[in-house]
Amino acid sequence: MVGNFSISLKKYSVPVLFFILGILLFYAGISGKQNMTFMISAVMMFVAGVMSILYSSGSFKSILLYIFGGVAGIAAMATFVLSYSSVEETATYNKNYQLCKGKAIRNLEDIRTIQKAYAEKNGKYAKTWEELVEFAKVGTVPFVISEGVVPGRKISEVERNFIYRDNRPIDINMTEKEAYLLSKSAICPEDLKGFKRDTIQVSLLDTKFKNKSYVDSRMKSGFGKFYVDSLPYIPFTNAKRQWKLETNDSLKIGEDIMPAMKVSGKIPFAKIQGTDDEELFMGTLTAPDVVGNWEDK
């Protein structure tokens, strides 16, 4: 009797194991909402268990085994194709996710640059996308023209009298401010001829977004050409979804009143495929900083 049990155990242990494993995988697939590839694998495991049990019991003819084996082989090929397609789809998704997130971050950084320039001019941030885009197109920013160097010497008594109109001691080398004042004066010394420290207004668009470094950086990252009119829109949404722009002109910090802003939105991809889309934002309406949430990590 013990011998018969031992023989039966050896004969049916592996088939029964496949059978039970197939049932468990099928249940896990249904309850966990697994993909089609997983479900096919579970069914194949279950069928393999049933076939093995029937074959071991002698109730399964060899010809049927070949037939079912052929069907299983076809199913295995189908599973392979589906698995390959799934891997390709995941790879494409991840590539688009990385590109979209990178472009969205650059988008937000460009918006921040424009808003800072706008606030320096107007004391507050642009409230609408129309205002921001228009300023980006026609707005200007200060640019310092710097030519020449400060001479490594002390100012003379004549130069001191011209600048300060007193007899203060001359005990340090000439400063940048002193060099600038003397270069603009009627007594400009020879070593300050050609010295310039002038501030002029230049195009924000040309200076920040059309310079070679910025253009090359965009191209290298795969972001393409910069378009001002695209700034309000979240990348990969076909201009159907805009970033949410919020401003606060009267944020009180101690005794000071300061402007604040926040730009936020969800990119059309999640870090893990199948979960909620990832949110990106910069700034806050409760503090004067404009840090992005990607910069906190």
PDB file of C-alpha atoms in Angstrom:
ATOM      1  CA  MET A   1       0.000   0.000   0.000  1.00  0.00           C
ATOM      2  CA  VAL A   2       2.849   2.329   0.882  1.00  0.00           C
ATOM      3  CA  GLY A   3       4.471   1.408  -2.407  1.00  0.00           C
ATOM      4  CA  ASN A   4       1.317   2.273  -4.382  1.00  0.00           C
ATOM      5  CA  PHE A   5       1.063   5.626  -2.594  1.00  0.00           C
ATOM      6  CA  SER A   6       4.701   6.370  -3.365  1.00  0.00           C
ATOM      7  CA  ILE A   7       4.185   5.545  -7.034  1.00  0.00           C
ATOM      8  CA  SER A   8       1.025   7.697  -7.211  1.00  0.00           C
ATOM      9  CA  LEU A   9       2.803  10.570  -5.511  1.00  0.00           C
ATOM     10  CA  LYS A  10       5.619  10.489  -8.039  1.00  0.00           C
ATOM     11  CA  LYS A  11       3.161  10.059 -10.892  1.00  0.00           C
ATOM     12  CA  TYR A  12       0.735  12.865 -10.037  1.00  0.00           C
ATOM     13  CA  SER A  13       2.730  15.353  -7.912  1.00  0.00           C
ATOM     14  CA  VAL A  14       4.058  17.431 -10.814  1.00  0.00           C
ATOM     15  CA  PRO A  15       0.773  17.417 -12.845  1.00  0.00           C
ATOM     16  CA  VAL A  16      -1.234  18.395  -9.764  1.00  0.00           C
ATOM     17  CA  LEU A  17       1.282  21.147  -8.995  1.00  0.00           C
ATOM     18  CA  PHE A  18       0.822  22.586 -12.514  1.00  0.00           C
ATOM     19  CA  PHE A  19      -2.963  22.288 -12.129  1.00  0.00           C
ATOM     20  CA  ILE A  20      -3.059  24.138  -8.784  1.00  0.00           C
ATOM     21  CA  LEU A  21      -0.571  26.745 -10.001  1.00  0.00           C
ATOM     22  CA  GLY A  22      -2.707  27.363 -13.078  1.00  0.00           C
ATOM     23  CA  ILE A  23      -5.815  27.931 -10.932  1.00  0.00           C
ATOM     24  CA  LEU A  24      -3.946  30.307  -8.612  1.00  0.00           C
ATOM     25  CA  LEU A  25      -2.481  32.298 -11.506  1.00  0.00           C
ATOM     26  CA  PHE A  26      -5.861  32.517 -13.237  1.00  0.00           C
ATOM     27  CA  TYR A  27      -7.479  33.780 -10.015  1.00  0.00           C
ATOM     28  CA  ALA A  28      -4.658  36.289  -9.496  1.00  0.00           C
ATOM     29  CA  GLY A  29      -5.085  37.477 -13.078  1.00  0.00           C
ATOM     30  CA  ILE A  30      -8.809  38.097 -12.689  1.00  0.00           C
ATOM     31  CA  SER A  31      -8.658  39.676  -9.238  1.00  0.00           C
ATOM     32  CA  GLY A  32      -5.589  41.773 -10.063  1.00  0.00           C
ATOM     33  CA  LYS A  33      -6.813  42.835 -13.526  1.00  0.00           C
ATOM     34  CA  GLN A  34      -3.630  41.581 -15.180  1.00  0.00           C
ATOM     35  CA  ASN A  35      -2.951  42.045 -18.889  1.00  0.00           C
ATOM     36  CA  MET A  36      -3.801  39.550 -21.636  1.00  0.00           C
ATOM     37  CA  THR A  37      -0.299  38.079 -21.698  1.00  0.00           C
ATOM     38  CA  PHE A  38      -0.519  37.114 -18.038  1.00  0.00           C
ATOM     39  CA  MET A  39      -3.981  35.574 -18.529  1.00  0.00           C
ATOM     40  CA  ILE A  40      -2.841  33.451 -21.479  1.00  0.00           C
ATOM     41  CA  SER A  41       0.102  32.188 -19.437  1.00  0.00           C
ATOM     42  CA  ALA A  42      -2.237  31.269 -16.572  1.00  0.00           C
ATOM     43  CA  VAL A  43      -4.597  29.360 -18.895  1.00  0.00           C
ATOM     44  CA  MET A  44      -1.678  27.537 -20.488  1.00  0.00           C
ATOM     45  CA  MET A  45      -0.423  26.513 -17.052  1.00  0.00           C
ATOM     46  CA  PHE A  46      -3.901  25.252 -16.119  1.00  0.00           C
ATOM     47  CA  VAL A  47      -4.285  23.288 -19.386  1.00  0.00           C
ATOM     48  CA  ALA A  48      -0.815  21.772 -18.942  1.00  0.00           C
ATOM     49  CA  GLY A  49      -1.817  20.580 -15.475  1.00  0.00           C
ATOM     50  CA  VAL A  50      -5.076  19.004 -16.723  1.00  0.00           C
ATOM     51  CA  MET A  51      -3.335  17.311 -19.650  1.00  0.00           C
ATOM     52  CA  SER A  52      -0.595  15.952 -17.401  1.00  0.00           C
ATOM     53  CA  ILE A  53      -3.101  14.511 -14.931  1.00  0.00           C
ATOM     54  CA  LEU A  54      -5.133  12.848 -17.698  1.00  0.00           C
ATOM     55  CA  TYR A  55      -2.024  11.484 -19.379  1.00  0.00           C
ATOM     56  CA  SER A  56      -0.633  10.142 -16.110  1.00  0.00           C
ATOM     57  CA  SER A  57      -3.936   8.393 -15.354  1.00  0.00           C
ATOM     58  CA  GLY A  58      -3.952   6.717 -18.759  1.00  0.00           C
ATOM     59  CA  SER A  59      -7.175   8.454 -19.795  1.00  0.00           C
ATOM     60  CA  PHE A  60      -5.455  10.554 -22.407  1.00  0.00           C
ATOM     61  CA  LYS A  61      -4.438   9.105 -25.757  1.00  0.00           C
ATOM     62  CA  SER A  62      -1.130  10.034 -27.339  1.00  0.00           C
ATOM     63  CA  ILE A  63      -2.789  11.502 -30.431  1.00  0.00           C
ATOM     64  CA  LEU A  64      -4.791  13.904 -28.279  1.00  0.00           C
ATOM     65  CA  LEU A  65      -1.628  14.833 -26.449  1.00  0.00           C
ATOM     66  CA  TYR A  66      -0.041  15.827 -29.755  1.00  0.00           C
ATOM     67  CA  ILE A  67      -3.106  17.848 -30.723  1.00  0.00           C
ATOM     68  CA  PHE A  68      -3.234  19.712 -27.439  1.00  0.00           C
ATOM     69  CA  GLY A  69       0.530  20.111 -27.553  1.00  0.00           C
ATOM     70  CA  GLY A  70       0.221  21.805 -30.947  1.00  0.00           C
ATOM     71  CA  VAL A  71      -2.488  24.114 -29.645  1.00  0.00           C
ATOM     72  CA  ALA A  72      -0.314  24.953 -26.649  1.00  0.00           C
ATOM     73  CA  GLY A  73       2.590  25.693 -28.979  1.00  0.00           C
ATOM     74  CA  ILE A  74       0.462  28.120 -30.991  1.00  0.00           C
ATOM     75  CA  ALA A  75      -0.714  29.730 -27.771  1.00  0.00           C
ATOM     76  CA  ALA A  76       2.905  30.040 -26.645  1.00  0.00           C
ATOM     77  CA  MET A  77       3.797  31.809 -29.901  1.00  0.00           C
ATOM     78  CA  ALA A  78       0.841  34.152 -29.467  1.00  0.00           C
ATOM     79  CA  THR A  79       1.992  34.880 -25.920  1.00  0.00           C
ATOM     80  CA  PHE A  80       5.491  35.667 -27.191  1.00  0.00           C
ATOM     81  CA  VAL A  81       4.138  38.107 -29.781  1.00  0.00           C
ATOM     82  CA  LEU A  82       1.912  39.804 -27.205  1.00  0.00           C
ATOM     83  CA  SER A  83       4.807  40.010 -24.746  1.00  0.00           C
ATOM     84  CA  TYR A  84       7.043  41.601 -27.393  1.00  0.00           C
ATOM     85  CA  SER A  85       4.329  44.113 -28.288  1.00  0.00           C
ATOM     86  CA  SER A  86       3.824  44.889 -24.596  1.00  0.00           C
ATOM     87  CA  VAL A  87       7.553  45.511 -24.124  1.00  0.00           C
ATOM     88  CA  GLU A  88       7.640  47.758 -27.202  1.00  0.00           C
ATOM     89  CA  GLU A  89       4.607  49.683 -25.974  1.00  0.00           C
ATOM     90  CA  THR A  90       6.166  50.147 -22.535  1.00  0.00           C
ATOM     91  CA  ALA A  91       9.467  51.310 -24.055  1.00  0.00           C
ATOM     92  CA  THR A  92       7.636  53.869 -26.224  1.00  0.00           C
ATOM     93  CA  TYR A  93       5.597  55.042 -23.258  1.00  0.00           C
ATOM     94  CA  ASN A  94       8.710  55.522 -21.098  1.00  0.00           C
ATOM     95  CA  LYS A  95      10.471  57.402 -23.899  1.00  0.00           C
ATOM     96  CA  ASN A  96       7.491  59.737 -24.323  1.00  0.00           C
ATOM     97  CA  TYR A  97       7.240  60.184 -20.549  1.00  0.00           C
ATOM     98  CA  GLN A  98      10.871  61.257 -20.243  1.00  0.00           C
ATOM     99  CA  LEU A  99      10.609  63.625 -23.239  1.00  0.00           C
ATOM    100  CA  CYS A 100       7.314  65.098 -22.062  1.00  0.00           C
ATOM    101  CA  LYS A 101       8.542  65.670 -18.513  1.00  0.00           C
ATOM    102  CA  GLY A 102      11.800  67.210 -19.701  1.00  0.00           C
ATOM    103  CA  LYS A 103       9.992  69.520 -22.096  1.00  0.00           C
ATOM    104  CA  ALA A 104       7.420  70.448 -19.441  1.00  0.00           C
ATOM    105  CA  ILE A 105      10.166  71.375 -16.975  1.00  0.00           C
ATOM    106  CA  ARG A 106      11.916  73.509 -19.595  1.00  0.00           C
ATOM    107  CA  ASN A 107       8.525  75.065 -20.359  1.00  0.00           C
ATOM    108  CA  LEU A 108       8.022  76.003 -16.699  1.00  0.00           C
ATOM    109  CA  GLU A 109      11.588  77.318 -16.377  1.00  0.00           C
ATOM    110  CA  ASP A 110      11.022  79.577 -19.398  1.00  0.00           C
ATOM    111  CA  ILE A 111       7.757  80.837 -17.911  1.00  0.00           C
ATOM    112  CA  ARG A 112       9.596  81.578 -14.664  1.00  0.00           C
ATOM    113  CA  THR A 113      12.265  83.557 -16.534  1.00  0.00           C
ATOM    114  CA  ILE A 114       9.626  85.689 -18.254  1.00  0.00           C
ATOM    115  CA  GLN A 115       7.616  86.209 -15.079  1.00  0.00           C
ATOM    116  CA  LYS A 116      10.692  87.379 -13.169  1.00  0.00           C
ATOM    117  CA  ALA A 117      11.506  89.890 -15.904  1.00  0.00           C
ATOM    118  CA  TYR A 118       7.860  91.018 -15.948  1.00  0.00           C
ATOM    119  CA  ALA A 119       7.843  91.477 -12.158  1.00  0.00           C
ATOM    120  CA  GLU A 120      11.039  93.539 -12.243  1.00  0.00           C
ATOM    121  CA  LYS A 121       9.351  95.892 -14.710  1.00  0.00           C
ATOM    122  CA  ASN A 122       5.883  96.012 -13.199  1.00  0.00           C
ATOM    123  CA  GLY A 123       6.226  95.025  -9.544  1.00  0.00           C
ATOM    124  CA  LYS A 124       3.883  92.059 -10.039  1.00  0.00           C
ATOM    125  CA  TYR A 125       3.537  88.924 -12.154  1.00  0.00           C
ATOM    126  CA  ALA A 126       1.549  88.656 -15.378  1.00  0.00           C
ATOM    127  CA  LYS A 127      -1.974  87.507 -14.517  1.00  0.00           C
ATOM    128  CA  THR A 128      -2.930  86.000 -17.862  1.00  0.00           C
ATOM    129  CA  TRP A 129      -1.196  83.995 -20.552  1.00  0.00           C
ATOM    130  CA  GLU A 130      -1.952  86.758 -23.042  1.00  0.00           C
ATOM    131  CA  GLU A 131      -0.006  89.269 -20.925  1.00  0.00           C
ATOM    132  CA  LEU A 132       2.905  86.890 -20.435  1.00  0.00           C
ATOM    133  CA  VAL A 133       3.209  85.916 -24.113  1.00  0.00           C
ATOM    134  CA  GLU A 134       2.978  89.541 -25.253  1.00  0.00           C
ATOM    135  CA  PHE A 135       5.696  90.586 -22.796  1.00  0.00           C
ATOM    136  CA  ALA A 136       7.905  87.712 -23.946  1.00  0.00           C
ATOM    137  CA  LYS A 137       7.594  88.986 -27.517  1.00  0.00           C
ATOM    138  CA  VAL A 138       8.142  92.710 -26.980  1.00  0.00           C
ATOM    139  CA  GLY A 139       9.522  93.062 -23.439  1.00  0.00           C
ATOM    140  CA  THR A 140      13.048  94.214 -22.644  1.00  0.00           C
ATOM    141  CA  VAL A 141      15.558  93.458 -19.898  1.00  0.00           C
ATOM    142  CA  PRO A 142      18.588  95.460 -18.693  1.00  0.00           C
ATOM    143  CA  PHE A 143      21.968  94.511 -20.130  1.00  0.00           C
ATOM    144  CA  VAL A 144      25.289  95.854 -18.859  1.00  0.00           C
ATOM    145  CA  ILE A 145      27.892  96.797 -21.453  1.00  0.00           C
ATOM    146  CA  SER A 146      31.272  96.223 -19.845  1.00  0.00           C
ATOM    147  CA  GLU A 147      34.452  97.347 -21.580  1.00  0.00           C
ATOM    148  CA  GLY A 148      37.842  98.011 -20.055  1.00  0.00           C
ATOM    149  CA  VAL A 149      39.175  97.250 -16.558  1.00  0.00           C
ATOM    150  CA  VAL A 150      39.604  99.301 -13.408  1.00  0.00           C
ATOM    151  CA  PRO A 151      43.231 100.517 -13.218  1.00  0.00           C
ATOM    152  CA  GLY A 152      45.220  98.964 -10.394  1.00  0.00           C
ATOM    153  CA  ARG A 153      46.104 102.283  -8.776  1.00  0.00           C
ATOM    154  CA  LYS A 154      44.810 104.825  -6.312  1.00  0.00           C
ATOM    155  CA  ILE A 155      42.983 107.907  -7.502  1.00  0.00           C
ATOM    156  CA  SER A 156      44.958 111.144  -7.599  1.00  0.00           C
ATOM    157  CA  GLU A 157      44.196 114.203  -5.475  1.00  0.00           C
ATOM    158  CA  VAL A 158      42.711 115.925  -8.517  1.00  0.00           C
ATOM    159  CA  GLU A 159      40.485 112.927  -9.202  1.00  0.00           C
ATOM    160  CA  ARG A 160      39.472 112.752  -5.524  1.00  0.00           C
ATOM    161  CA  ASN A 161      38.554 116.422  -5.471  1.00  0.00           C
ATOM    162  CA  PHE A 162      36.449 115.997  -8.617  1.00  0.00           C
ATOM    163  CA  ILE A 163      34.554 112.962  -7.324  1.00  0.00           C
ATOM    164  CA  TYR A 164      34.153 113.738  -3.602  1.00  0.00           C
ATOM    165  CA  ARG A 165      34.871 117.481  -3.343  1.00  0.00           C
ATOM    166  CA  ASP A 166      36.665 116.981  -0.028  1.00  0.00           C
ATOM    167  CA  ASN A 167      40.099 115.995   1.283  1.00  0.00           C
ATOM    168  CA  ARG A 168      39.387 112.445   2.452  1.00  0.00           C
ATOM    169  CA  PRO A 169      42.454 110.168   2.635  1.00  0.00           C
ATOM    170  CA  ILE A 170      43.418 108.181  -0.464  1.00  0.00           C
ATOM    171  CA  ASP A 171      44.310 104.797   1.001  1.00  0.00           C
ATOM    172  CA  ILE A 172      42.747 102.182  -1.309  1.00  0.00           C
ATOM    173  CA  ASN A 173      42.902 101.444  -5.032  1.00  0.00           C
ATOM    174  CA  MET A 174      40.362 102.906  -7.417  1.00  0.00           C
ATOM    175  CA  THR A 175      36.886 101.370  -7.193  1.00  0.00           C
ATOM    176  CA  GLU A 176      34.534 100.403 -10.038  1.00  0.00           C
ATOM    177  CA  LYS A 177      32.274 103.360  -9.239  1.00  0.00           C
ATOM    178  CA  GLU A 178      35.170 105.818  -9.190  1.00  0.00           C
ATOM    179  CA  ALA A 179      36.436 104.489 -12.518  1.00  0.00           C
ATOM    180  CA  TYR A 180      32.974 104.887 -14.026  1.00  0.00           C
ATOM    181  CA  LEU A 181      32.572 108.489 -12.809  1.00  0.00           C
ATOM    182  CA  LEU A 182      36.023 109.481 -14.029  1.00  0.00           C
ATOM    183  CA  SER A 183      35.465 107.839 -17.429  1.00  0.00           C
ATOM    184  CA  LYS A 184      32.399 110.048 -17.900  1.00  0.00           C
ATOM    185  CA  SER A 185      34.129 113.219 -16.712  1.00  0.00           C
ATOM    186  CA  ALA A 186      35.952 116.014 -18.515  1.00  0.00           C
ATOM    187  CA  ILE A 187      39.169 115.029 -16.701  1.00  0.00           C
ATOM    188  CA  CYS A 188      39.058 111.386 -17.856  1.00  0.00           C
ATOM    189  CA  PRO A 189      42.607 109.997 -17.409  1.00  0.00           C
ATOM    190  CA  GLU A 190      44.402 108.165 -20.224  1.00  0.00           C
ATOM    191  CA  ASP A 191      44.072 104.744 -18.565  1.00  0.00           C
ATOM    192  CA  LEU A 192      40.276 105.085 -18.465  1.00  0.00           C
ATOM    193  CA  LYS A 193      39.786 105.983 -22.112  1.00  0.00           C
ATOM    194  CA  GLY A 194      37.365 103.410 -23.536  1.00  0.00           C
ATOM    195  CA  PHE A 195      36.177 102.319 -20.063  1.00  0.00           C
ATOM    196  CA  LYS A 196      32.429 101.546 -20.191  1.00  0.00           C
ATOM    197  CA  ARG A 197      29.884 100.388 -17.686  1.00  0.00           C
ATOM    198  CA  ASP A 198      26.557 101.237 -19.314  1.00  0.00           C
ATOM    199  CA  THR A 199      23.182  99.589 -18.856  1.00  0.00           C
ATOM    200  CA  ILE A 200      20.952  99.339 -21.907  1.00  0.00           C
ATOM    201  CA  GLN A 201      17.603  97.675 -22.570  1.00  0.00           C
ATOM    202  CA  VAL A 202      17.663  94.661 -24.893  1.00  0.00           C
ATOM    203  CA  SER A 203      14.996  92.314 -26.227  1.00  0.00           C
ATOM    204  CA  LEU A 204      14.033  89.590 -23.761  1.00  0.00           C
ATOM    205  CA  LEU A 205      13.171  87.236 -26.620  1.00  0.00           C
ATOM    206  CA  ASP A 206      16.502  87.699 -28.398  1.00  0.00           C
ATOM    207  CA  THR A 207      18.635  87.680 -25.267  1.00  0.00           C
ATOM    208  CA  LYS A 208      17.125  84.718 -23.413  1.00  0.00           C
ATOM    209  CA  PHE A 209      15.542  82.507 -26.050  1.00  0.00           C
ATOM    210  CA  LYS A 210      17.388  83.096 -29.311  1.00  0.00           C
ATOM    211  CA  ASN A 211      20.962  82.923 -28.105  1.00  0.00           C
ATOM    212  CA  LYS A 212      23.071  80.031 -29.421  1.00  0.00           C
ATOM    213  CA  SER A 213      23.521  78.342 -26.037  1.00  0.00           C
ATOM    214  CA  TYR A 214      19.779  78.138 -25.396  1.00  0.00           C
ATOM    215  CA  VAL A 215      18.926  77.002 -28.924  1.00  0.00           C
ATOM    216  CA  ASP A 216      21.626  74.303 -28.896  1.00  0.00           C
ATOM    217  CA  SER A 217      20.462  73.088 -25.488  1.00  0.00           C
ATOM    218  CA  ARG A 218      16.887  72.629 -26.710  1.00  0.00           C
ATOM    219  CA  MET A 219      17.976  70.770 -29.821  1.00  0.00           C
ATOM    220  CA  LYS A 220      20.345  68.514 -27.894  1.00  0.00           C
ATOM    221  CA  SER A 221      17.561  67.612 -25.457  1.00  0.00           C
ATOM    222  CA  GLY A 222      15.127  66.858 -28.293  1.00  0.00           C
ATOM    223  CA  PHE A 223      12.734  69.693 -27.366  1.00  0.00           C
ATOM    224  CA  GLY A 224      12.784  71.327 -30.783  1.00  0.00           C
ATOM    225  CA  LYS A 225      12.496  75.007 -31.630  1.00  0.00           C
ATOM    226  CA  PHE A 226      11.214  77.497 -29.050  1.00  0.00           C
ATOM    227  CA  TYR A 227       7.767  78.980 -29.754  1.00  0.00           C
ATOM    228  CA  VAL A 228       6.520  81.717 -27.438  1.00  0.00           C
ATOM    229  CA  ASP A 229       2.874  80.999 -28.231  1.00  0.00           C
ATOM    230  CA  SER A 230       3.299  77.391 -27.035  1.00  0.00           C
ATOM    231  CA  LEU A 231       4.315  78.377 -23.495  1.00  0.00           C
ATOM    232  CA  PRO A 232       0.795  78.240 -21.981  1.00  0.00           C
ATOM    233  CA  TYR A 233       0.216  74.668 -23.178  1.00  0.00           C
ATOM    234  CA  ILE A 234       1.273  71.427 -21.519  1.00  0.00           C
ATOM    235  CA  PRO A 235       3.492  69.381 -23.890  1.00  0.00           C
ATOM    236  CA  PHE A 236       2.026  66.340 -25.684  1.00  0.00           C
ATOM    237  CA  THR A 237      -1.575  67.599 -25.321  1.00  0.00           C
ATOM    238  CA  ASN A 238      -1.942  69.080 -28.837  1.00  0.00           C
ATOM    239  CA  ALA A 239      -2.494  72.532 -27.314  1.00  0.00           C
ATOM    240  CA  LYS A 240      -5.708  71.324 -25.624  1.00  0.00           C
ATOM    241  CA  ARG A 241      -4.564  71.648 -22.007  1.00  0.00           C
ATOM    242  CA  GLN A 242      -3.031  74.760 -20.480  1.00  0.00           C
ATOM    243  CA  TRP A 243      -0.925  75.214 -17.393  1.00  0.00           C
ATOM    244  CA  LYS A 244      -2.899  76.765 -14.554  1.00  0.00           C
ATOM    245  CA  LEU A 245      -1.577  80.276 -13.894  1.00  0.00           C
ATOM    246  CA  GLU A 246      -2.315  81.854 -10.486  1.00  0.00           C
ATOM    247  CA  THR A 247      -0.984  85.116  -9.035  1.00  0.00           C
ATOM    248  CA  ASN A 248      -1.167  87.064  -5.804  1.00  0.00           C
ATOM    249  CA  ASP A 249      -0.166  90.739  -5.917  1.00  0.00           C
ATOM    250  CA  SER A 250      -0.471  91.436  -2.182  1.00  0.00           C
ATOM    251  CA  LEU A 251       1.366  88.695  -0.301  1.00  0.00           C
ATOM    252  CA  LYS A 252       2.378  90.132   3.074  1.00  0.00           C
ATOM    253  CA  ILE A 253       5.790  89.090   4.380  1.00  0.00           C
ATOM    254  CA  GLY A 254       6.429  90.912   7.633  1.00  0.00           C
ATOM    255  CA  GLU A 255       5.957  94.581   6.806  1.00  0.00           C
ATOM    256  CA  ASP A 256       6.521  94.063   3.098  1.00  0.00           C
ATOM    257  CA  ILE A 257       3.964  93.425   0.353  1.00  0.00           C
ATOM    258  CA  MET A 258       5.279  91.131  -2.349  1.00  0.00           C
ATOM    259  CA  PRO A 259       3.895  89.370  -5.445  1.00  0.00           C
ATOM    260  CA  ALA A 260       3.603  85.589  -5.654  1.00  0.00           C
ATOM    261  CA  MET A 261       2.672  83.132  -8.368  1.00  0.00           C
ATOM    262  CA  LYS A 262       2.058  79.461  -9.038  1.00  0.00           C
ATOM    263  CA  VAL A 263       1.981  77.573 -12.342  1.00  0.00           C
ATOM    264  CA  SER A 264       0.769  73.971 -12.221  1.00  0.00           C
ATOM    265  CA  GLY A 265      -0.579  71.147 -14.350  1.00  0.00           C
ATOM    266  CA  LYS A 266      -0.530  67.408 -15.011  1.00  0.00           C
ATOM    267  CA  ILE A 267       1.525  66.038 -17.872  1.00  0.00           C
ATOM    268  CA  PRO A 268      -0.286  63.351 -19.924  1.00  0.00           C
ATOM    269  CA  PHE A 269       1.957  60.563 -18.601  1.00  0.00           C
ATOM    270  CA  ALA A 270       2.578  58.903 -15.255  1.00  0.00           C
ATOM    271  CA  LYS A 271       5.949  57.741 -13.977  1.00  0.00           C
ATOM    272  CA  ILE A 272       4.421  54.275 -13.628  1.00  0.00           C
ATOM    273  CA  GLN A 273       2.186  53.366 -16.559  1.00  0.00           C
ATOM    274  CA  GLY A 274      -1.421  52.910 -15.503  1.00  0.00           C
ATOM    275  CA  THR A 275      -1.305  55.246 -12.481  1.00  0.00           C
ATOM    276  CA  ASP A 276      -2.472  58.873 -12.235  1.00  0.00           C
ATOM    277  CA  ASP A 277      -0.747  61.431 -14.470  1.00  0.00           C
ATOM    278  CA  GLU A 278       2.200  63.209 -12.873  1.00  0.00           C
ATOM    279  CA  GLU A 279       1.758  66.783 -11.633  1.00  0.00           C
ATOM    280  CA  LEU A 280       4.407  69.454 -12.073  1.00  0.00           C
ATOM    281  CA  PHE A 281       4.289  72.930 -10.578  1.00  0.00           C
ATOM    282  CA  MET A 282       6.462  75.847  -9.577  1.00  0.00           C
ATOM    283  CA  GLY A 283       5.943  78.600  -7.043  1.00  0.00           C
ATOM    284  CA  THR A 284       3.282  79.039  -4.393  1.00  0.00           C
ATOM    285  CA  LEU A 285       0.743  81.706  -3.480  1.00  0.00           C
ATOM    286  CA  THR A 286       1.769  81.657   0.191  1.00  0.00           C
ATOM    287  CA  ALA A 287       5.463  82.524  -0.197  1.00  0.00           C
ATOM    288  CA  PRO A 288       7.546  84.665  -2.583  1.00  0.00           C
ATOM    289  CA  ASP A 289       9.613  81.760  -3.948  1.00  0.00           C
ATOM    290  CA  VAL A 290       9.228  80.236  -7.390  1.00  0.00           C
ATOM    291  CA  VAL A 291      10.898  76.856  -6.845  1.00  0.00           C
ATOM    292  CA  GLY A 292       9.661  73.932  -8.934  1.00  0.00           C
ATOM    293  CA  ASN A 293       8.575  70.658  -7.322  1.00  0.00           C
ATOM    294  CA  TRP A 294      11.077  68.808  -9.515  1.00  0.00           C
ATOM    295  CA  GLU A 295      13.850  70.906  -7.867  1.00  0.00           C
ATOM    296  CA  ASP A 296      12.959  69.729  -4.351  1.00  0.00           C
ATOM    297  CA  LYS A 297      14.055  66.160  -5.123  1.00  0.00           C
TER     298      LYS A 297
END
